[in-house]
Coordinates of C-alpha atoms in Angstrom, one line a residue:
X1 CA 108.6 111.3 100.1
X2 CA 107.2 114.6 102.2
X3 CA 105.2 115.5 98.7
X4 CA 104.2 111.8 98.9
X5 CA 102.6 112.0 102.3
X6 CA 101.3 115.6 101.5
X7 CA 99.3 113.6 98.6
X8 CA 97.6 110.7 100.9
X9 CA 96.9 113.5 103.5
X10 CA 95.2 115.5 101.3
X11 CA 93.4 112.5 99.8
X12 CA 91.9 111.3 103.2
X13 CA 90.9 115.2 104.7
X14 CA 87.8 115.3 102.3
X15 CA 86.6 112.4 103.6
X16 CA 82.7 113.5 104.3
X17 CA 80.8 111.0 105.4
X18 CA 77.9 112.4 102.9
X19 CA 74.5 110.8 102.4
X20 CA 74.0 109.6 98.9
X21 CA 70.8 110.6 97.3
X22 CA 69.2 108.8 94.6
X23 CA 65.2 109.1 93.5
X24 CA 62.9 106.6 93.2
X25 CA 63.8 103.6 91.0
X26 CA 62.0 103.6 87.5
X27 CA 61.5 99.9 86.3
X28 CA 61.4 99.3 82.5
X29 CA 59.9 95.9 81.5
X30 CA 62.0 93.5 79.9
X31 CA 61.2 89.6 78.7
X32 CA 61.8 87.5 81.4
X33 CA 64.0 87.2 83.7
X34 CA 67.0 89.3 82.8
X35 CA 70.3 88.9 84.3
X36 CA 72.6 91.2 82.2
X37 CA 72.9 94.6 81.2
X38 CA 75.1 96.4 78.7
X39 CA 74.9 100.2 78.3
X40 CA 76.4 101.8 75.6
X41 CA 75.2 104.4 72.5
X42 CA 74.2 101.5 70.3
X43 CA 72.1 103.6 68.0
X44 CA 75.2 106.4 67.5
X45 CA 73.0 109.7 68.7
X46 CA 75.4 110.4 71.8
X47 CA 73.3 109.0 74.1
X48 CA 73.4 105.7 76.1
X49 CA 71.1 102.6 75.1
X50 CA 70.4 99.3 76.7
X51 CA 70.9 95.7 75.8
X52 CA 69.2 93.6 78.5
X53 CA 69.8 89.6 78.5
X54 CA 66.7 87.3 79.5
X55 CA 68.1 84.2 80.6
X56 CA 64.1 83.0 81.2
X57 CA 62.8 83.8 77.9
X58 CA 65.9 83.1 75.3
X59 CA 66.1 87.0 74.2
X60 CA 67.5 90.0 74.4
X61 CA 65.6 93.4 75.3
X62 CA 67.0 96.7 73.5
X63 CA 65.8 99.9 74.9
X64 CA 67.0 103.1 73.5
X65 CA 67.6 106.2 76.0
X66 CA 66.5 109.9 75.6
X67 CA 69.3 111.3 77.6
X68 CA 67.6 112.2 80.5
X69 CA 67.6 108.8 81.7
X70 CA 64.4 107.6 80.6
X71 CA 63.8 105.0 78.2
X72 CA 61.7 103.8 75.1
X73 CA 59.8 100.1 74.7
X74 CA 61.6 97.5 74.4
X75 CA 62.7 95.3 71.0
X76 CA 63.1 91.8 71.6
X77 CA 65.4 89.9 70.0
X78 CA 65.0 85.8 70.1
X79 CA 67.7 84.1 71.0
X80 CA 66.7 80.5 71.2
X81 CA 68.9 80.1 73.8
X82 CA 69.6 81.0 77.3
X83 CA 71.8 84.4 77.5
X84 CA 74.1 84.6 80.8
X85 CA 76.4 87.8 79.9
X86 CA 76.4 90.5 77.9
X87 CA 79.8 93.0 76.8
X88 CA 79.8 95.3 73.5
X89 CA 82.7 96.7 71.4
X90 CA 83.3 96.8 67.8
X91 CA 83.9 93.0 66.7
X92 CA 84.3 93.6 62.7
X93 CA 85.7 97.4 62.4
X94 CA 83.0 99.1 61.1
X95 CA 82.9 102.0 64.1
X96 CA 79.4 100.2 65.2
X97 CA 78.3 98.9 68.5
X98 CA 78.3 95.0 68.8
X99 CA 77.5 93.1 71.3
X100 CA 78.7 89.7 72.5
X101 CA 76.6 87.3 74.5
X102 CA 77.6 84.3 76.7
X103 CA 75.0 81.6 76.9
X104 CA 74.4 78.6 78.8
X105 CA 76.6 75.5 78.2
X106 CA 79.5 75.8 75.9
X107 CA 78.4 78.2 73.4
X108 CA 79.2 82.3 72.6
X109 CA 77.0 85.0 70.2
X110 CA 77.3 87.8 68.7
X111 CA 75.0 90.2 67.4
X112 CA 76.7 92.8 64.8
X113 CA 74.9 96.3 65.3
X114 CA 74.2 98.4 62.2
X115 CA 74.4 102.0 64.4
X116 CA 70.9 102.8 64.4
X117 CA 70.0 100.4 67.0
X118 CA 68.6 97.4 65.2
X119 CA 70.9 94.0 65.2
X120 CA 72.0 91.5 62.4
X121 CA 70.9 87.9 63.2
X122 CA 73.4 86.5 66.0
X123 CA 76.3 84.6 64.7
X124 CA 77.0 81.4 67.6
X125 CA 80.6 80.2 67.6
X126 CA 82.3 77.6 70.5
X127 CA 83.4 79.0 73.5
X128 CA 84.6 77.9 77.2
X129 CA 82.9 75.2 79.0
X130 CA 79.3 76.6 80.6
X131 CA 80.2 80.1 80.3
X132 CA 79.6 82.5 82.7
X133 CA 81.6 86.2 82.6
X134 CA 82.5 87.5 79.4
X135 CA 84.5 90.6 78.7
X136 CA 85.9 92.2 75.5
X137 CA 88.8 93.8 75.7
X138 CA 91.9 94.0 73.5
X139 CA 94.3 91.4 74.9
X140 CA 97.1 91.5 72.2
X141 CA 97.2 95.3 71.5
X142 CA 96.5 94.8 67.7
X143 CA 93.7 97.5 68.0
X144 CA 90.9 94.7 67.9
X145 CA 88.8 93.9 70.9
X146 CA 89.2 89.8 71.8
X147 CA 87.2 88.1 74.0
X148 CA 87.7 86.2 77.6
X149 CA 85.0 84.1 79.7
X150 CA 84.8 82.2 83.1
X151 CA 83.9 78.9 82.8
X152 CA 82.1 78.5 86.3
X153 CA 82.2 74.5 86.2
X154 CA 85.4 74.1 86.1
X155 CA 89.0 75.8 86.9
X156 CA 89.4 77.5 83.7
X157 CA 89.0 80.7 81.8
X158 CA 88.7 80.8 78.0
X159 CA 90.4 83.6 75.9
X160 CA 89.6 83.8 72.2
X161 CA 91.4 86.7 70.0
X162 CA 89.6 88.8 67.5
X163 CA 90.2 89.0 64.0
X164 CA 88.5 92.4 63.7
X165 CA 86.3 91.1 60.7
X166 CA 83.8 89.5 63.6
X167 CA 85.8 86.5 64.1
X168 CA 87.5 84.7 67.1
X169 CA 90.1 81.9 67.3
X170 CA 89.2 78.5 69.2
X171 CA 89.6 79.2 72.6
X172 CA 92.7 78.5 74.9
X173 CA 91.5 77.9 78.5
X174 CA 94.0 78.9 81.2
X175 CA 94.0 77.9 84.6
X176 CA 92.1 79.5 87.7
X177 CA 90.7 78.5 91.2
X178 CA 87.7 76.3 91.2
X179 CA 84.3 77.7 89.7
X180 CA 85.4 81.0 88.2
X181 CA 82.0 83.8 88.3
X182 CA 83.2 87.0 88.3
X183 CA 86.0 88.3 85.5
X184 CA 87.4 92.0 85.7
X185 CA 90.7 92.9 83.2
X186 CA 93.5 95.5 85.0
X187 CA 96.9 96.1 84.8
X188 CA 97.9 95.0 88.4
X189 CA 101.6 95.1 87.6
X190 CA 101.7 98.0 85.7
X191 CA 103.7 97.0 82.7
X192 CA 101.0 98.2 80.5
X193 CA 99.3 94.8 79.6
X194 CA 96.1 93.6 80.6
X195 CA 95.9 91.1 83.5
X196 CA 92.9 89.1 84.2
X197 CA 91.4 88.7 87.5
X198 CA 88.6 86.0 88.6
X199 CA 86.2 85.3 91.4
X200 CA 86.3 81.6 92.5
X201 CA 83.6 80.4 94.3
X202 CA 84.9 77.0 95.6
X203 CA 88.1 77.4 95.8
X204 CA 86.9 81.2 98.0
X205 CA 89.5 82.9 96.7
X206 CA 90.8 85.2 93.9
X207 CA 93.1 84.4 90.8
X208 CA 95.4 86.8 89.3
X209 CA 96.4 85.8 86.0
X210 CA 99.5 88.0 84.4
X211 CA 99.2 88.8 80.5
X212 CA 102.5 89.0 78.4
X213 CA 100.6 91.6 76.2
X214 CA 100.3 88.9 72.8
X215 CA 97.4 86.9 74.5
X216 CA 98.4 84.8 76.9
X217 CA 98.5 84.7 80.4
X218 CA 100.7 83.3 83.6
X219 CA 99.6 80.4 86.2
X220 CA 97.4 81.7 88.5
X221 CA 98.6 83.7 91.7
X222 CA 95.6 83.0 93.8
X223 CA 94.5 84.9 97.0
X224 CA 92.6 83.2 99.9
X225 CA 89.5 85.2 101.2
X226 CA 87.8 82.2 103.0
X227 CA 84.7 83.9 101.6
X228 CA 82.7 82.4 98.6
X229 CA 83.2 85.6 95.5
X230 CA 80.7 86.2 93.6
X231 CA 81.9 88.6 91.6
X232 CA 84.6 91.4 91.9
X233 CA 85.8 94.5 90.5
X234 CA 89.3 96.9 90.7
X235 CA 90.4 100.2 91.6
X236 CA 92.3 101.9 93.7
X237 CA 90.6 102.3 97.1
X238 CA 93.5 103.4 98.8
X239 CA 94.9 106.4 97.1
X240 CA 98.6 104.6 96.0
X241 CA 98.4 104.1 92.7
X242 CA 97.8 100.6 92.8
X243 CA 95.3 98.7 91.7
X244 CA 92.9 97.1 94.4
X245 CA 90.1 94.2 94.6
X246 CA 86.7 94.1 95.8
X247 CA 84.6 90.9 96.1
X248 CA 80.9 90.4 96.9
X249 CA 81.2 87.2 99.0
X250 CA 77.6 85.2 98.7
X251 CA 76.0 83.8 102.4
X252 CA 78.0 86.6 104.2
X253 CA 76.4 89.6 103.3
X254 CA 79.5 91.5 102.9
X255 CA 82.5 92.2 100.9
X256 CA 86.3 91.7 100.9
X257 CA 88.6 94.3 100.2
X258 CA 92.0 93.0 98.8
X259 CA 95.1 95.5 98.7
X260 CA 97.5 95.8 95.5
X261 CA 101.3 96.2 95.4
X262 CA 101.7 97.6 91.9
X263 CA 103.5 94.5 91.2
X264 CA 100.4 91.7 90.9
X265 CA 100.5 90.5 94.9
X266 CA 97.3 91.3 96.9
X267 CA 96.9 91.1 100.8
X268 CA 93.5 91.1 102.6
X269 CA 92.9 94.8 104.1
X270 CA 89.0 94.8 105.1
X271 CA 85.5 93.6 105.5
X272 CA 82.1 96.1 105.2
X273 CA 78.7 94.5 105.8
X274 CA 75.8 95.5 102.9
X275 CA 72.7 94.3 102.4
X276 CA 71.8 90.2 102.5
X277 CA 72.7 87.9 99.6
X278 CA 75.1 90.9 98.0
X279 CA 75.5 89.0 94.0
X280 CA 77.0 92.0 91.7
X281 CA 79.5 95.0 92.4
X282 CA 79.8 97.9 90.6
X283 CA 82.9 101.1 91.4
X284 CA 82.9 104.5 90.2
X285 CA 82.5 107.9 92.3
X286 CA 79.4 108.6 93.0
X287 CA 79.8 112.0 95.5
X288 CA 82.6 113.5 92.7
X289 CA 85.1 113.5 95.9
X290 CA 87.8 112.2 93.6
X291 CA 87.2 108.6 95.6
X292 CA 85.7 105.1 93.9
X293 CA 83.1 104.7 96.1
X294 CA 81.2 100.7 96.1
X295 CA 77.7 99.8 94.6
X296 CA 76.6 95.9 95.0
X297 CA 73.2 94.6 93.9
X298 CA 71.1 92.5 96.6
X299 CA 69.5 89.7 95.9
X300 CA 67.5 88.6 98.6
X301 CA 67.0 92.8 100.2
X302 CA 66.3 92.9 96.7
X303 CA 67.5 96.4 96.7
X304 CA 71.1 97.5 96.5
X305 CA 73.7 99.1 99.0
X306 CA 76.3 102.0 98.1
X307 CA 79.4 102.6 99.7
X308 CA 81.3 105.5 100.1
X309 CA 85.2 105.2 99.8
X310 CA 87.2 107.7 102.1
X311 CA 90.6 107.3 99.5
X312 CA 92.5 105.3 102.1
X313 CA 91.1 102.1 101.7
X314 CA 88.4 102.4 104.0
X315 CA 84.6 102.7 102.9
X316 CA 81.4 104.3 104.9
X317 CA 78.3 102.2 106.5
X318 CA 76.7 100.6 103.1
X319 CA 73.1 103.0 102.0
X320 CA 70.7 100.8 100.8
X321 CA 68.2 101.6 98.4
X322 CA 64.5 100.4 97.4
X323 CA 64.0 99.3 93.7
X324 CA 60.3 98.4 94.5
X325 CA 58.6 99.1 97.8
X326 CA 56.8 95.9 99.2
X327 CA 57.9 93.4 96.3
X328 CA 60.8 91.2 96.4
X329 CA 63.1 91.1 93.3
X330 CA 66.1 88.6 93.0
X331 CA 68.4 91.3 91.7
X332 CA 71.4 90.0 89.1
X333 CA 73.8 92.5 87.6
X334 CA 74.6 96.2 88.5
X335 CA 75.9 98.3 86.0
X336 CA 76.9 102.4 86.3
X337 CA 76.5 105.0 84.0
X338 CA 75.4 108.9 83.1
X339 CA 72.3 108.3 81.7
X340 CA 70.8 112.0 81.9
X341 CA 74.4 113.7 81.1
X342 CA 74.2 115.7 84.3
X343 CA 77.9 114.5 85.4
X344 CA 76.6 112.3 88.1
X345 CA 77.0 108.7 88.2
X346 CA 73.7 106.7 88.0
X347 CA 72.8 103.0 88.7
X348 CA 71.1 100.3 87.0
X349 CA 70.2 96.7 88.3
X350 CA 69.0 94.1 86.7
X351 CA 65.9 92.0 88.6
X352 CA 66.6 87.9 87.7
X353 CA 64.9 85.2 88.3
X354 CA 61.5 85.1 87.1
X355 CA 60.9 88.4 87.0
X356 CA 60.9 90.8 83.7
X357 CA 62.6 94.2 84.7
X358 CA 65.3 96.6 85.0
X359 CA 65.4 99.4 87.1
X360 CA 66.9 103.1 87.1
X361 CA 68.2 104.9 90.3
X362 CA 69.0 108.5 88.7
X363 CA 71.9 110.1 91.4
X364 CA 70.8 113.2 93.0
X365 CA 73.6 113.1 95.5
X366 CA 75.1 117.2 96.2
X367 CA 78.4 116.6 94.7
X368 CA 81.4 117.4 97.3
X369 CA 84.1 119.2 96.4
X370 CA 87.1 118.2 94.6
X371 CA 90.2 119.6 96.6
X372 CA 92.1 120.6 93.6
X373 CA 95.5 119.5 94.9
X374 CA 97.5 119.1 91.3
X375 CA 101.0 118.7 92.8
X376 CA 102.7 115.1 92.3
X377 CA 106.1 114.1 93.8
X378 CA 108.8 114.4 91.2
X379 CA 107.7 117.7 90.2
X380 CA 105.1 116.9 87.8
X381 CA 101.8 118.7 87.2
X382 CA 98.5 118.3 86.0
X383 CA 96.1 120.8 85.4
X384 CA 93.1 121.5 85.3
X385 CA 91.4 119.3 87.9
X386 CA 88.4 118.8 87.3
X387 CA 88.6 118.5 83.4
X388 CA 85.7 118.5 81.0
X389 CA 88.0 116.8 78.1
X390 CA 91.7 118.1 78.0
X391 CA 94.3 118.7 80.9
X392 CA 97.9 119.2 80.6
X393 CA 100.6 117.4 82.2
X394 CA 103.9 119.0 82.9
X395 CA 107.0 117.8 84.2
X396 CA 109.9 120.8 85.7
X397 CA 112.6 117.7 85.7
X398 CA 114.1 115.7 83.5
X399 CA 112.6 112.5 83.9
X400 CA 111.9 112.2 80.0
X401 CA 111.0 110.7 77.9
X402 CA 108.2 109.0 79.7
X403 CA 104.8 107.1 79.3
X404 CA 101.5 108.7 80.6
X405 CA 99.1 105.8 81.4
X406 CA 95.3 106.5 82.4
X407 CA 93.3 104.0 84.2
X408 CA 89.4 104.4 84.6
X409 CA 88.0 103.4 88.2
X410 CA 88.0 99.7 87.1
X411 CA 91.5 99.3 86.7
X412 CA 91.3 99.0 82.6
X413 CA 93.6 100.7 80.5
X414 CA 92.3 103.8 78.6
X415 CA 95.6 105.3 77.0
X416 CA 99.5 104.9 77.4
X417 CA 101.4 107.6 75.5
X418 CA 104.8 108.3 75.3
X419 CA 106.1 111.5 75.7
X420 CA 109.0 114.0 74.7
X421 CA 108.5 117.2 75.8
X422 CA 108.0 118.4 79.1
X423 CA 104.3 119.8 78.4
X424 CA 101.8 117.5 77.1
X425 CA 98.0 117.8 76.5
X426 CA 96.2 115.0 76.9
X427 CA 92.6 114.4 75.2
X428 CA 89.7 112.8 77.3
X429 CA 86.7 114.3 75.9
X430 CA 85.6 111.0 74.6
X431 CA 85.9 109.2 77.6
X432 CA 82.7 109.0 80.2
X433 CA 82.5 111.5 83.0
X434 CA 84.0 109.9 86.3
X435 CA 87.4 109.4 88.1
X436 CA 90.9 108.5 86.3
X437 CA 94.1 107.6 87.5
X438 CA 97.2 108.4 85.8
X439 CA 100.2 107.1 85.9
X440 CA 103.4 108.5 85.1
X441 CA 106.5 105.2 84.3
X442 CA 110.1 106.4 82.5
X443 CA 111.7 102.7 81.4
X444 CA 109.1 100.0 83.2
X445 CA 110.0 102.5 86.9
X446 CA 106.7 104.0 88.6
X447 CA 107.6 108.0 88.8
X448 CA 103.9 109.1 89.8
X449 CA 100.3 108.6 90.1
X450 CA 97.2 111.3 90.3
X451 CA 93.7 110.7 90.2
X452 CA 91.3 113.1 87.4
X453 CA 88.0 113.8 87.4
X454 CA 86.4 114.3 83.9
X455 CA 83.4 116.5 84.9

């Protein structure tokens, strides 16, 4: 317990209260009005791409990047229909980008990518009812990605489960609160399954749904924010090891924090203002203090506001910055990546409605330093901290064998290993640059928790 408090000390005393920097936002035109944005290497040269979804003009805009976060004209792609949401993975197990495309009404696409950045014709196949969200993630750990979405006229979410050959069952629709937007996937109990976690705007609350790891999922535990969600995402805010919610909550300029258990229960911890008509949150570390800090997109400031998180659950007045001095832009989606590989975390937002944009704020922020403070309770190590791909983990007692998970800053489930031997090296060189949390659990019992920074 003494280690225990040592660790939350430690994680609160580097608490800076720095300025985040970013330069001046580049806009890249795009078809009309886009409201989604994927970023991924679709084109497989190492560096990140961009799928952009115009809800205004039927299409989607691909724009490949150069690595130092600029970005080539655009390809359009006609749709015929109105895109909503965008998510990639590898839908038929050929080791390409695909990308999977909710649209308005009851229908999904996809758009199988042959990995020099060009796209087979889109494929259209029944989904939820009016779609919103969609996510890809592998819901039944047969090593194919599936696919959920919110179905934001109704109560329900869809789930549909990947054959790896680029098809998907019917869907099954399982229960939320009323008007499901936003959709994030975490593992809130820690079991090591994917749960599913929605914004409800009616109903102003949250819905947890539990997975049982083949596919399906438990009644809704639903949490009350008296707030209208937008949209949310997970990490952990407050340095426990437990995974925790934040909402953008539309008409009051502001978001929700909600605090995590471990064991799927969430309790409202906090309130922080940002700028007016907040519509899309984003979480990763932007300052490289070992802490998720908070990005949401604006849509009527028409710029966005960054947060930074202090590890205890508490985040810093919000920052907001310009995407285009003197113009209003109805920002949709915010999204975060590396886009010039200089380890910094960079923002991209997404301006909807009528307008034919998106828009790059490059992070020039002075890094803080990491306090490298490797020591976990129950005698287990990790080093080194910062990585740039492998770190070891090394346990002095016998609490073997064990199972390392690791979390990226969104609460989704990266690895889960078992273990045998009381020194193990652990491979993230594949995995983006940004903050981790790993978890340490010996028969389903949480032994210990450390965050990671792959530099």
């Amino acid at each position: 317990m003494r280690t225990f408090l040592l660790f939350l000390i430690l994680c609160s005393a580097h608490f800076s209260k720095a300025q985040f920097s970013f330069a001046t936002a580049v806009n890249y035109p795009t078809a009309i009005s886009p409201s989604d944005v994927c970023i991924a290497d679709f084109n497989a040269d190492g560096l990140l791409d961009m799928v952009i979804a115009n809800d205004g003009s039927s299409s989607l805009s691909i724009l490949n990047g150069d690595g130092g976060g600029q970005f080539g004209p655009q390809t359009v792609y006609p749709l015929g229909v109105y895109p909503i949401s965008l998510t990639d993975g590898d839908f038929n197990s050929d080791g390409k980008k695909d990308v999977a495309i909710s649209l308005v009404g009851d229908s999904l696409m996809i758009m199988m990518g042959d990995g020099s950045g060009a796209f087979a014709s889109p494929v259209k196949f029944k989904g939820g009812t009016w779609n919103y969200k969609i996510l890809a993630i592998d819901l039944n750990a047969d090593g194919h990605p599936d696919l959920v979405t919110t179905n934001h006229y109704s109560t329900t979410l869809s789930v549909l489960i990947g054959d790896g050959l680029g098809g998907f069952s019917q869907p099954v629709n399982f229960t939320t609160g009323s008007a499901p937007f936003g959709l994030v996937s975490a593992d809130v109990n820690k079991d090591g399954r994917p749960d599913l976690l929605t914004a409800n705007y009616n109903s102003e609350d949250v819905s947890v749904l539990l997975g049982n790891g083949a596919g399906s999922f438990s009644s809704p535990h639903n949490f009350s924010l008296l707030r209208r969600p937008r949209d949310l995402v997970c990490g952990d805010f407050d340095g426990d090891g437990n995974i925790d919610v934040a909402t953008t909550n539309d008409s009051s300029d502001n978001i929700s924090i909600l605090s995590g258990d471990g064991q799927g229960q969430f309790i409202f911890a906090n309130e922080i203002s940002t700028g007016k008509g907040n519509y899309s949150i984003a979480c990763n570390d932007f300052n490289k203090d070992g802490h998720a800090d908070l990005v949401t997109s604006n849509y009527i400031d028409s710029n966005v506001s960054v947060l930074e998180g202090d590890g205890t659950g508490n985040f810093g007045i919000a920052q907001s910055f310009a995407i285009m001095a003197g113009d209003s832009y109805k920002l949709s989606s915010v999204k975060i990546a590396d886009l010039n590989q200089d380890g910094m975390q960079d923002i991209v937002a997404s301006a909807g409605v009528n307008f034919n944009m998106f828009n790059v704020l490059l992070n020039t922020t002075i890094a803080t330093s990491l306090i490298e403070w490797n020591h976990l309770y129950h005698d287990v190590f990790v080093y080194p901290n910062p990585t740039s791909g492998e770190f070891t983990i090394e346990f002095k007692n016998d609490i073997l064998p064990s199972n390392i998970q690791i979390y990226t800053c969104f609460g989704a489930l990266i690895q889960n290993i078992q273990i045998h031997e009381r020194m193990t090296v652990v491979d993230l060189s594949y995995a983006p640059n940004g903050m981790y949390l790993i978890n340490i659990v010996r028969e389903n019992e949480f032994i210990a928790s450390q965050k990671i920074l792959k530099d």
